[in-house]
Coordinates of C-alpha atoms and ligand atoms in Angstrom, one line a residue:
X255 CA 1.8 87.0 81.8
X256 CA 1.3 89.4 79.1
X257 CA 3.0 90.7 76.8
X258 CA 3.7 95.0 76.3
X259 CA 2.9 95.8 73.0
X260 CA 5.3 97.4 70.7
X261 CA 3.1 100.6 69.3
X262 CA 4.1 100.9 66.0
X263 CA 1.8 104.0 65.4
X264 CA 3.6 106.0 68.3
X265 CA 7.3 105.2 67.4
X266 CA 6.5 105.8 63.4
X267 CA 5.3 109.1 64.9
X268 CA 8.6 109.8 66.4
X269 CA 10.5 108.8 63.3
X270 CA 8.4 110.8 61.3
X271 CA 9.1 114.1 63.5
X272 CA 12.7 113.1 63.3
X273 CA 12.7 113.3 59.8
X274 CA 10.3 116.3 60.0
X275 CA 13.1 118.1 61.4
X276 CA 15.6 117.4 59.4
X277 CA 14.0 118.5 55.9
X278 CA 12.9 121.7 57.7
X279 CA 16.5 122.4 58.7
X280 CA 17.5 121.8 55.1
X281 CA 14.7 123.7 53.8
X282 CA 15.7 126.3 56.0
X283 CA 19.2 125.9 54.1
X284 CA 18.6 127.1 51.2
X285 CA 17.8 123.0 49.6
X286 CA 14.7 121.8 48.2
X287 CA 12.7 119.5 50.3
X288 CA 13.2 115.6 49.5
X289 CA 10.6 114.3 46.6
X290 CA 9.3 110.7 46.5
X291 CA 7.7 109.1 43.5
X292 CA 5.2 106.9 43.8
X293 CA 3.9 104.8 41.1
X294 CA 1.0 102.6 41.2
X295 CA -0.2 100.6 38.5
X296 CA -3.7 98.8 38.1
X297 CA -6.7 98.7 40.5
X298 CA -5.8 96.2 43.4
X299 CA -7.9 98.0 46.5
X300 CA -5.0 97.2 49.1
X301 CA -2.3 98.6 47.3
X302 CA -4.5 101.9 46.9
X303 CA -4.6 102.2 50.7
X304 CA -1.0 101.8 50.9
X305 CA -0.1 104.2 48.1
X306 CA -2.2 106.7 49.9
X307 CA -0.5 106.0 53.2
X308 CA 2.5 107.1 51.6
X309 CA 1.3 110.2 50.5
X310 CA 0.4 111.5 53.6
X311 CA 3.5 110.5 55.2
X312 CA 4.9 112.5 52.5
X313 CA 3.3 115.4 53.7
X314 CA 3.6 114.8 57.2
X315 CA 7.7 114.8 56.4
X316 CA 7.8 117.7 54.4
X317 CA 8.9 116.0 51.0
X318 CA 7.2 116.6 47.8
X319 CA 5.2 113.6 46.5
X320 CA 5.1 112.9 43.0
X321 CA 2.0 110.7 42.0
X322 CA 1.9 108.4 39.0
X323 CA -1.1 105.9 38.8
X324 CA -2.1 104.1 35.0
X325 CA -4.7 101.6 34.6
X326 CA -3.7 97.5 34.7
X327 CA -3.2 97.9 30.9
X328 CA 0.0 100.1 31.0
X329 CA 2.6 97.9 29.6
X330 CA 5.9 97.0 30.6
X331 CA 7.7 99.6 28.4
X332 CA 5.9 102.1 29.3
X333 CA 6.3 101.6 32.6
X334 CA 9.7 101.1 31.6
X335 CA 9.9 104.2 29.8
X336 CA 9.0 106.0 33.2
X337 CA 11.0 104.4 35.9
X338 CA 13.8 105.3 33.5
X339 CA 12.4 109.0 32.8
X340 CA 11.9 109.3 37.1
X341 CA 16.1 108.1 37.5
X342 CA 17.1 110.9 34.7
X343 CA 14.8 113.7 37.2
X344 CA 17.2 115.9 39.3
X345 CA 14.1 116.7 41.2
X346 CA 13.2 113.0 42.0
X347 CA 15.6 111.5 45.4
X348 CA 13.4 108.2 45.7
X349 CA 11.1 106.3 43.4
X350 CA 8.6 103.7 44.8
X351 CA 6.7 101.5 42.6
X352 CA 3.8 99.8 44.5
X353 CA 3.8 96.0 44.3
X354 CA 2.3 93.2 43.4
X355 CA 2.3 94.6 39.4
X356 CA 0.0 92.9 36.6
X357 CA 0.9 89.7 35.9
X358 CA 2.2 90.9 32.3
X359 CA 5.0 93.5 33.8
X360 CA 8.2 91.4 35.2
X361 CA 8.4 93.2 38.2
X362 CA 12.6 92.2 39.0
X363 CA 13.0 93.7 35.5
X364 CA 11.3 97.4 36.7
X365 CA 13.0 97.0 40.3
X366 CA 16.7 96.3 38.6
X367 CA 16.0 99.4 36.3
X368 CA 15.1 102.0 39.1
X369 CA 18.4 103.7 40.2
X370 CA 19.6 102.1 43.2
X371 CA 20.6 105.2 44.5
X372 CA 16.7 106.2 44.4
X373 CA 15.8 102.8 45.7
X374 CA 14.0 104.2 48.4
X375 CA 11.9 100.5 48.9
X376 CA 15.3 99.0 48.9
X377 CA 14.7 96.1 46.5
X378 CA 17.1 96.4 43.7
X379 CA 19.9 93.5 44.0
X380 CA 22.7 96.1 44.5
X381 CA 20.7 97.8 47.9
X382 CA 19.9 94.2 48.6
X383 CA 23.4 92.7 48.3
X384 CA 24.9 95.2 49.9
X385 CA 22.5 94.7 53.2
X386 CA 23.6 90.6 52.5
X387 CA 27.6 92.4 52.8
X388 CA 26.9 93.6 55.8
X389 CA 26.7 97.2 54.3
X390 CA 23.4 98.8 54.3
X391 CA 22.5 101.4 52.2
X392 CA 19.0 101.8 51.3
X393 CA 17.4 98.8 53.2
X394 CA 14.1 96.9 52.4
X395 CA 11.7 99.6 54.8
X396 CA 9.6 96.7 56.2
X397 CA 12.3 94.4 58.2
X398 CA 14.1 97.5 59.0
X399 CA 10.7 98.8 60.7
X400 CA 11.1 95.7 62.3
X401 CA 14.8 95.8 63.3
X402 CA 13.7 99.1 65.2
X403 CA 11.0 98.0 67.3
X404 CA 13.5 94.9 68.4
X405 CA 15.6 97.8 69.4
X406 CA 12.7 99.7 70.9
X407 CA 12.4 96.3 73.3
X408 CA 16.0 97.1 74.8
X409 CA 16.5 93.0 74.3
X410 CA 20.2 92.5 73.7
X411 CA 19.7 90.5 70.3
X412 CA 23.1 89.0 70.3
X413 CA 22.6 85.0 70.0
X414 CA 19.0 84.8 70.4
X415 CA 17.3 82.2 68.6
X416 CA 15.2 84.1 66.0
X417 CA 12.2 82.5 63.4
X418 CA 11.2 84.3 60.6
X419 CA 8.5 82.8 58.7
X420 CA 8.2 83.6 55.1
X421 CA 10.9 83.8 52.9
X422 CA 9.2 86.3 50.3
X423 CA 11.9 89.2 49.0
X424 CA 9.9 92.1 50.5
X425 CA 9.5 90.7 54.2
X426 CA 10.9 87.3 54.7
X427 CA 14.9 87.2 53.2
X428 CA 15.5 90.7 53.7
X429 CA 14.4 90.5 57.7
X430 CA 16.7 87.0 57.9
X431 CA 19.7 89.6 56.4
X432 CA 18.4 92.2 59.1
X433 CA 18.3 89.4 62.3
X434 CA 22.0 87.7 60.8
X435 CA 23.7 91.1 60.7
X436 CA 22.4 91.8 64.5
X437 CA 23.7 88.5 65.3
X438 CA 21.1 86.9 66.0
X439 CA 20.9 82.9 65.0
X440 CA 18.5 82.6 62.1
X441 CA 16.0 79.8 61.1
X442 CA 14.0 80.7 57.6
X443 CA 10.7 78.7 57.6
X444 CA 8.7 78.6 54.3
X445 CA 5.9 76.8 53.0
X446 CA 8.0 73.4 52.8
X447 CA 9.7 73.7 56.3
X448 CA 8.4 70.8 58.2
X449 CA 7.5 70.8 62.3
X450 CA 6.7 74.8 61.9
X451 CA 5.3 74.7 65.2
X452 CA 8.2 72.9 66.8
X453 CA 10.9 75.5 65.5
X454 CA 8.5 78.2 66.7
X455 CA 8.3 77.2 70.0
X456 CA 12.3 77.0 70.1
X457 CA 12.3 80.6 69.0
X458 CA 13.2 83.7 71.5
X459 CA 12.3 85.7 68.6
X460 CA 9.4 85.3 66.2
X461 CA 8.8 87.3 62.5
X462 CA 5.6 86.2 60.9
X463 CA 5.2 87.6 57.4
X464 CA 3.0 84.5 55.4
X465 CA -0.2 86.5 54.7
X466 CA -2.4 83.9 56.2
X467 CA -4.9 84.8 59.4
X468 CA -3.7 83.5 62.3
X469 CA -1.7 81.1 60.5
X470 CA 0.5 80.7 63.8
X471 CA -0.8 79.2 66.5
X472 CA -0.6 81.4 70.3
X473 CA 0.1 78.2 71.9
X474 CA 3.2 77.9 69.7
X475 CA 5.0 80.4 70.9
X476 CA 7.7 80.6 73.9
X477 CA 6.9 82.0 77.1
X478 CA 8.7 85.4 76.9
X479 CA 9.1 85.4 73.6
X480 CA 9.3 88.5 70.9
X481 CA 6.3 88.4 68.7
X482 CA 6.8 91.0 65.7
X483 CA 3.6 90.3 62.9
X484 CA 4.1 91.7 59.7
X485 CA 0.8 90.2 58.4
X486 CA -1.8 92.5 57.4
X487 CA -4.8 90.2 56.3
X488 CA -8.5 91.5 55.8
X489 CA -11.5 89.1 57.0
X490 CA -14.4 88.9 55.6
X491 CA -15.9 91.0 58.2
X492 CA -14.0 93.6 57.3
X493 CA -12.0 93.5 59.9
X494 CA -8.0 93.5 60.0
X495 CA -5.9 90.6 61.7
X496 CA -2.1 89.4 61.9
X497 CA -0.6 86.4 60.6
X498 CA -0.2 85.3 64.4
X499 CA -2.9 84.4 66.8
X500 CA -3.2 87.7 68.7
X501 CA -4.9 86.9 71.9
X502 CA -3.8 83.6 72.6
X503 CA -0.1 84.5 71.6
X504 CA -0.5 87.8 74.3
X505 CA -0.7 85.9 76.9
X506 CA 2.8 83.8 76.6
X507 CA 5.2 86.3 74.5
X508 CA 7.1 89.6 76.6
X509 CA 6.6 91.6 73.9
X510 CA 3.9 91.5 70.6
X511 CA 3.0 94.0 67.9
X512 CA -0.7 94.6 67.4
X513 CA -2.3 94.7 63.7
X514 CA -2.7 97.0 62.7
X515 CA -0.8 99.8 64.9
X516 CA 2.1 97.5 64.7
X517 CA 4.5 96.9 61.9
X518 CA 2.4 98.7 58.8
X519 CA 3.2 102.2 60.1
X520 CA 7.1 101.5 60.5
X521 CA 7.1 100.7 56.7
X522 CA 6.1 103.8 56.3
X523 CA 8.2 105.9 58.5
X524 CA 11.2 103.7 57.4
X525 CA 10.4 104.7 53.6
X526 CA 10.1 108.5 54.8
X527 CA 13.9 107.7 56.5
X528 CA 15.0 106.5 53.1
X529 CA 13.6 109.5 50.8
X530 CA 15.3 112.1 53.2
X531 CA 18.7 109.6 53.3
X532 CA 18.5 108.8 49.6
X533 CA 17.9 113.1 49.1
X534 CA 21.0 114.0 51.1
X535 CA 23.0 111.1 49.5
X536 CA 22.4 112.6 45.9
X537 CA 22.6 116.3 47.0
X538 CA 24.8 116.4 50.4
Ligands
GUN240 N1 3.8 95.8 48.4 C1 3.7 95.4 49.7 N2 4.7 95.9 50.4 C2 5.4 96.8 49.6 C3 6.5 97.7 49.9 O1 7.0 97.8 51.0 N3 6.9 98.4 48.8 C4 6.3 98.3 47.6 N4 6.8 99.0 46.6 N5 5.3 97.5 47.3 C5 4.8 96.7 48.4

């Protein structure tokens, strides 16, 4: 057997039209079109690809994109100073401050100080305990990318056995939150969790989101199992590979997201989903 593969690329597409729509119909209104601020600080070459990413979304969803980008020596105040500056601006919907941050900025202290009504990344404890409540506002753009291409599979999630792997606050809790509330039955696995492979290959539904190349194994998984890979990890050839073993893992699950063309592009179109929500929340 192998498995379909969930195109990420296409279906962001869709969302993005969606949402395309929408602004032009509220354009067409008389209303200003949604704008995002993106803030990047320092010179980590990854995060500079995604910030870009986000900018052309931007465009490609008719918002307004706002771009803020300071060398690794901005400090904490400053940055501060902004976040709180971006909040105040009737002209700002969603601000989106590109992680990881130097080491000498306390990133929970920026994310609890952005508005959580412009919380368009969906990180601040109140958008994040209200998704733990059972009532979503603004949620974390990555597990919801991957809540949609579960839904894209037409699999009735309802009791399935679902592993995510990695419990880190952008991908890991937040998608457990995301598989709980669709009733699914969760097992979190983290760096400590011992028989990985075992609880893997119990799993109708697997999230990988470690970081590590090919960290899971294709002969771990369940025949017909749901493979979503959030990992995006550069080789040293240059190339790009998943956290799971792509071609091995192909061959046993029903359905498996490539990398890339998988999961990165639903971040995106989820973020564009939350500007235009968190725009029409401040300014029905
Ligand atoms: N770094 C890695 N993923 C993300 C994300 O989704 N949002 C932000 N702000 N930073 C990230």
């Amino acid at each position: 057997m192998s498995a379909q593969l969930l195109d990420g690329k296409l279906i962001s597409e869709q969302i993005i039209t969606e949402v395309r729509a929408k602004v032009d119909a509220r354009v067409a209104a008389g209303r200003r079109a949604p704008a995002l601020a993106v803030v990047l600080v320092g010179d980590d070459p990854a995060s500079a690809v995604y910030v870009r990413n986000k900018k052309t979304a931007c465009e490609r969803a008719g918002f307004r994109s706002l771009s803020f980008e300071y060398p690794a020596s901005l400090t904490e105040a400053e940055l501060l100073a902004l976040v709180r500056k971006l909040n105040d601006d009737p002209e700002v919907d969603g601000i989106l401050v590109q992680l990881p941050l130097p080491k000498h900025i306390n990133a929970d202290r920026v994310i609890e100080t952005i508005n959580p009504h412009k919380d368009v990344d969906g990180f601040h404890p109140y958008n994040f305990g209200r998704l733990a409540l059972k009532m979503p506002l603004l949620r974390p753009c990555t597990p919801h990318g991957v809540m949609v291409m579960l839904e894209k599979t037409g699999v009735d999630l309802v009791g399935k056995d679902a592993v995510v792997i990695g419990a880190s606050n952008i991908v890991g809790r937040p998608a457990a939150l995301e598989l709980l509330m669709a009733r699914a039955t969760v097992t979190v696995c983290h760096s400590k969790t011992r028989d990985l492979a075992g609880k893997v290959a119990a799993a109708d539904i697997v999230v990988a989101g470690v970081g590590i190349p090919n960290f899971v194994k294709g002969d771990w998984i369940k025949p017909g199992a749901i493979v979503i890979d959030v990992g995006i990890n550069r080789l040293e050839n240059g190339k790009l590979c998943g956290d799971v073993e792509f071609e091995v893992a192909k061959q046993r699950a029903s359905w498996i997201t490539p990398v890339p063309g998988g999961v990165g592009p639903m971040t995106i179109a989820l973020l564009m989903q939350n500007t235009l929500d968190a725009n029409i929340h401040l300014y029905p």
